[in-house]
CSV table of C-alpha atoms and ligand atoms in Angstrom, one decimal:
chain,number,residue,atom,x,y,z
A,6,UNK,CA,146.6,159.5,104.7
A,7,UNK,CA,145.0,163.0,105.4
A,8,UNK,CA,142.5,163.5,102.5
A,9,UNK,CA,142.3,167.5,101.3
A,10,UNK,CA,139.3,169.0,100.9
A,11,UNK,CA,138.3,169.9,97.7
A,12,UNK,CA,135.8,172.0,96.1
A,13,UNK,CA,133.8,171.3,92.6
A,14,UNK,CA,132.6,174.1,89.9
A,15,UNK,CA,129.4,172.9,87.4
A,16,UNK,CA,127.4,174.5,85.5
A,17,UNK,CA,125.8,171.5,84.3
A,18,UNK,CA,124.9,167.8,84.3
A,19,UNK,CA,127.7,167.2,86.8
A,20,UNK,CA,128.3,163.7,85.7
A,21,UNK,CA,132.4,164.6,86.5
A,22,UNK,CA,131.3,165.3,89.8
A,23,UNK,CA,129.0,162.5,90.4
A,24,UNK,CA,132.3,160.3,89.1
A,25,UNK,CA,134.8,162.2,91.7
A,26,UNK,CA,132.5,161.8,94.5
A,27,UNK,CA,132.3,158.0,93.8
A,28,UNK,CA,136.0,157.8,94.2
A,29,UNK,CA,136.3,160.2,96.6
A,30,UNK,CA,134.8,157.4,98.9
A,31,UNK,CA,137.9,154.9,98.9
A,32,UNK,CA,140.1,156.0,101.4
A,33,UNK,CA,143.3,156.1,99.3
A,34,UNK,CA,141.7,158.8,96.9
A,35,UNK,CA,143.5,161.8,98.2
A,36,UNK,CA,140.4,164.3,98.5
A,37,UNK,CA,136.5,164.6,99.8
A,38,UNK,CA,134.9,166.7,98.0
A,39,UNK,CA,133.7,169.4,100.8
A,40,UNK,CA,132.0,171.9,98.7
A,41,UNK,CA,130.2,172.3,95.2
A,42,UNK,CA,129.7,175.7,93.9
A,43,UNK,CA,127.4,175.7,90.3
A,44,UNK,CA,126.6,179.4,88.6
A,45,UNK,CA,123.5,178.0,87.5
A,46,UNK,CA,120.6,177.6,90.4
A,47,UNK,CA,119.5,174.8,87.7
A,48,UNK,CA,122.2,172.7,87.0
A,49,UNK,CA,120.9,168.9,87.2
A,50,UNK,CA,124.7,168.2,89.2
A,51,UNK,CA,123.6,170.2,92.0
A,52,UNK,CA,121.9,166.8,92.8
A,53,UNK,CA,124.8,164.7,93.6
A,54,UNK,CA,125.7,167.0,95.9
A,55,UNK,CA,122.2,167.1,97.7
A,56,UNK,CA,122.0,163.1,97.3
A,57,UNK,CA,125.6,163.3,99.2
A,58,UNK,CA,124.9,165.9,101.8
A,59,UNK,CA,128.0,168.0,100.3
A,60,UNK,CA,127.5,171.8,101.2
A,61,UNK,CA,126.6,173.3,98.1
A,62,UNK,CA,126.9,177.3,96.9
A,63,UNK,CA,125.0,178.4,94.5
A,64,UNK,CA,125.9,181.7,93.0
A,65,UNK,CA,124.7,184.8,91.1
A,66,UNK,CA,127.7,185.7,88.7
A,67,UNK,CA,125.7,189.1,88.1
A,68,UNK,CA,126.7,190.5,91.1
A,69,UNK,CA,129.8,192.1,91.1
A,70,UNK,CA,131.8,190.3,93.5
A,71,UNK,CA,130.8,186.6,93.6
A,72,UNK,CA,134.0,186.0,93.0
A,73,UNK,CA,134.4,186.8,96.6
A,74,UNK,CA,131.5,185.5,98.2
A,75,UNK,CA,133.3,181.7,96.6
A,76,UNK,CA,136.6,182.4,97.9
A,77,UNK,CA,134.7,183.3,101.0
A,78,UNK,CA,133.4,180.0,101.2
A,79,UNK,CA,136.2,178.2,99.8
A,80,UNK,CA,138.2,179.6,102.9
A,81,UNK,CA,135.2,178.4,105.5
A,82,UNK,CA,135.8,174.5,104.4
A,83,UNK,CA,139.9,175.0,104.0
A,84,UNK,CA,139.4,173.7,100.7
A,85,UNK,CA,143.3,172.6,98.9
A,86,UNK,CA,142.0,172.1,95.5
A,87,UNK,CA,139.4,173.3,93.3
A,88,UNK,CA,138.5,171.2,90.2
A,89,UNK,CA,136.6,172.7,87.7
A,90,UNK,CA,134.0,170.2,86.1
A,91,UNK,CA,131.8,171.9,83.4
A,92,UNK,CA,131.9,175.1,84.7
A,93,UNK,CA,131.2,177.5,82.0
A,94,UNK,CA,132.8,180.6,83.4
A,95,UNK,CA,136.1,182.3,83.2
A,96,UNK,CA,137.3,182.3,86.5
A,97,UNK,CA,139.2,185.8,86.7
A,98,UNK,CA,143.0,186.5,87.4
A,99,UNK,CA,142.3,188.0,90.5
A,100,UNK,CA,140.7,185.3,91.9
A,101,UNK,CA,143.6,182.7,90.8
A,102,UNK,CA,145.9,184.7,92.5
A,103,UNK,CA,144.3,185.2,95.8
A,104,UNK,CA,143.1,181.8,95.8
A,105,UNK,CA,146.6,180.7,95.3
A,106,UNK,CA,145.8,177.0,95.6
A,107,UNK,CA,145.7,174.6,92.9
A,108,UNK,CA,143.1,174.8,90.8
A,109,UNK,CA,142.5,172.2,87.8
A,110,UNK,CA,140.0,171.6,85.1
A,111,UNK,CA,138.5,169.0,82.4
A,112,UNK,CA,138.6,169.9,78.8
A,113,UNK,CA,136.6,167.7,76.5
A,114,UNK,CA,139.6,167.8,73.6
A,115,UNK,CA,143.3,166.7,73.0
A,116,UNK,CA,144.7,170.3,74.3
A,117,UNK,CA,146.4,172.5,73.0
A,118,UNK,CA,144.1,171.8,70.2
A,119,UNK,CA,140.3,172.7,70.4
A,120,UNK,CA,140.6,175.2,73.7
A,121,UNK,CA,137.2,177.2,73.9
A,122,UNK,CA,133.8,175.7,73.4
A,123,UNK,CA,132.3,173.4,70.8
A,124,UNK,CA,135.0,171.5,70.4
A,125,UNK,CA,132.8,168.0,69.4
A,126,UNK,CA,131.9,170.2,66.5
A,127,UNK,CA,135.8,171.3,65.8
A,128,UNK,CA,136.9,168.1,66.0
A,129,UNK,CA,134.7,166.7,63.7
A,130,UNK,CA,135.1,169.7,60.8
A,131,UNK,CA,138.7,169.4,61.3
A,132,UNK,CA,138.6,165.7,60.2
A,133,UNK,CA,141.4,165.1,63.1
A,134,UNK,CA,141.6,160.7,63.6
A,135,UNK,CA,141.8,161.3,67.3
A,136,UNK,CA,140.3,163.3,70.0
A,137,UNK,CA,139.7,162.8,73.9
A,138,UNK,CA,140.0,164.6,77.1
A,139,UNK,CA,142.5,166.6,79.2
A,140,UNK,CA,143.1,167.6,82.4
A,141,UNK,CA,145.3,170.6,83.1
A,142,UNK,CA,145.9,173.5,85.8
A,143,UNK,CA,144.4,176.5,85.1
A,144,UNK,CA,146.7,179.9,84.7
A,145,UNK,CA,145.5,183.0,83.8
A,146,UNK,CA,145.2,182.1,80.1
A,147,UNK,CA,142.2,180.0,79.0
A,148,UNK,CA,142.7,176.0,78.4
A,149,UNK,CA,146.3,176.4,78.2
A,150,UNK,CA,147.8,175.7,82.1
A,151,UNK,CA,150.1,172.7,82.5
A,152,UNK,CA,149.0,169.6,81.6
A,153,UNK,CA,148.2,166.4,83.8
A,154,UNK,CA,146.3,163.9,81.9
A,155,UNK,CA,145.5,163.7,78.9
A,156,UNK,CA,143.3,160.3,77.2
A,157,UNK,CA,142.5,159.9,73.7
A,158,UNK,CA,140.6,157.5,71.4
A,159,UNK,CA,140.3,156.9,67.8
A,160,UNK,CA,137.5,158.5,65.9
A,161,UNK,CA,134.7,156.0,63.7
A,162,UNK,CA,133.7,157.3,60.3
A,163,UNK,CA,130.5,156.6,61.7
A,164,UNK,CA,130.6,159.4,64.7
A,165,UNK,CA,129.0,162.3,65.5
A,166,UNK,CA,128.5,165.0,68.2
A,167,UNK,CA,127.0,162.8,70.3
A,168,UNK,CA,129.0,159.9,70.3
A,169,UNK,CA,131.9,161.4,70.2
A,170,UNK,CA,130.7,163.8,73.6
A,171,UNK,CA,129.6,160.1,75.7
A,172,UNK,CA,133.4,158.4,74.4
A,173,UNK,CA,134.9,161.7,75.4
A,174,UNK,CA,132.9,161.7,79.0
A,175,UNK,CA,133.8,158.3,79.7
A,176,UNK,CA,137.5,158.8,79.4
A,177,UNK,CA,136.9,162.1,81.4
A,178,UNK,CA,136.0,160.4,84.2
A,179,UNK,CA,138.9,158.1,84.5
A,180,UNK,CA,141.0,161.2,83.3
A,181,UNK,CA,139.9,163.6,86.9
A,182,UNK,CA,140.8,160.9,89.1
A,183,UNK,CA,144.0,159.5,87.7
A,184,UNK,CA,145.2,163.4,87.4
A,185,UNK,CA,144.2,164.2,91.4
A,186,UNK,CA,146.0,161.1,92.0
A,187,UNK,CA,149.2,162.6,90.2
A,188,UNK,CA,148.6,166.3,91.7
A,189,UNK,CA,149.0,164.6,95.1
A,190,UNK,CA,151.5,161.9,94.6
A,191,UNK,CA,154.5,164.1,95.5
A,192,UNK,CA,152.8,166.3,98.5
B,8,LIG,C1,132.6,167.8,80.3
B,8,LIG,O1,132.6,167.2,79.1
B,8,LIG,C2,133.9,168.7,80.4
B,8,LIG,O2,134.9,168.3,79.6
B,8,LIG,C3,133.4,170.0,80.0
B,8,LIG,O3,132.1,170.1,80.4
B,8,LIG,C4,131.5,168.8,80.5
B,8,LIG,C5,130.8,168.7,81.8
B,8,LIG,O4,130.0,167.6,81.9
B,8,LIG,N1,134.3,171.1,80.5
B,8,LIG,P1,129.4,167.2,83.3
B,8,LIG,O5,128.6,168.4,83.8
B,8,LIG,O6,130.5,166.8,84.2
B,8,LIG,O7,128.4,166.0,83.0
């Protein structure tokens, strides 16, 4: 099998990449992971990449067009897919349409329900019983693309932001990799 390359957004801790560069080293996952781009010159997940010798971009989004200067790069290591792990940035129209590869990301809620931020919070004022994680393209509108995975669990009375963000990242995890695995089962 001839693994694509993909590429990995953070903003953050970057335990989703740390995860997809794990299973990115058994041959039968169908991507590397070639490039990480984070929007935050701080972001603790920039460190996987370094421990991992993965190129890494880090970029200014108060320039005008960094937009370009990733799509530059993106092109440089042919990457296929870009999966969007914690990113905290819209990524524009324009950019989704040149790009014109896939491009998927990892919600921390039972989409549709919950898109945006906060959702822990949401979840918990809502009183819903169950919450968990999805993994869907990303179109042009925000947390609503197709979905590919999605996990749930049951919620404790006893729960709170926290818990319910470690439950939530520990299905994530599981959740990336089954969904690259389904992106690429047919191509
Ligand atoms: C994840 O919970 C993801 O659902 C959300 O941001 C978080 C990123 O966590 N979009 P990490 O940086 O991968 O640890």
């Amino acid at each position: 099998m001839v693994k694509k390359n993909a590429c990995v957004f953070i903003s953050g801790n970057g335990s989703n990449l740390k995860s997809l560069i794990l299973r990115s080293r058994d041959k039968s996952f169908p991507i590397n992971i070639s490039l990480v781009v984070s929007n935050k010159k701080n972001a603790k997940g920039i460190i996987h990449a370094k421990k991992n010798s993965i190129p890494y971009l880090i970029i200014n989004t108060k320039k005008n067009d960094f937009e370009n200067r990733i799509l530059e790069e993106v092109k440089k290591y042919k990457i296929s897919i870009i999966c969007l792990a914690g990113y905290m940035k819209i990524i524009s129209k324009k950019f989704i349409r040149i790009f014109s590869k896939k491009i998927i990301n990892i919600h921390p809620s039972l989409l549709p329900k919950f898109k945006g931020i906060n959702t822990f919070e949401r979840v918990l004022i809502n009183n819903e019983s169950k919450t968990g994680c999805t993994v869907h393209y990303v179109n042009e509108k925000l947390d609503s693309g197709k979905i590919i995975v999605q996990k749930s669990f049951f919620i404790d009375k006893k729960d709170n932001i926290k818990t319910l963000k470690q439950k939530t990242q520990n299905l994530e995890y599981k959740a990336f990799s089954e969904a690259i695995i389904n992106v690429y089962r047919y191509n």
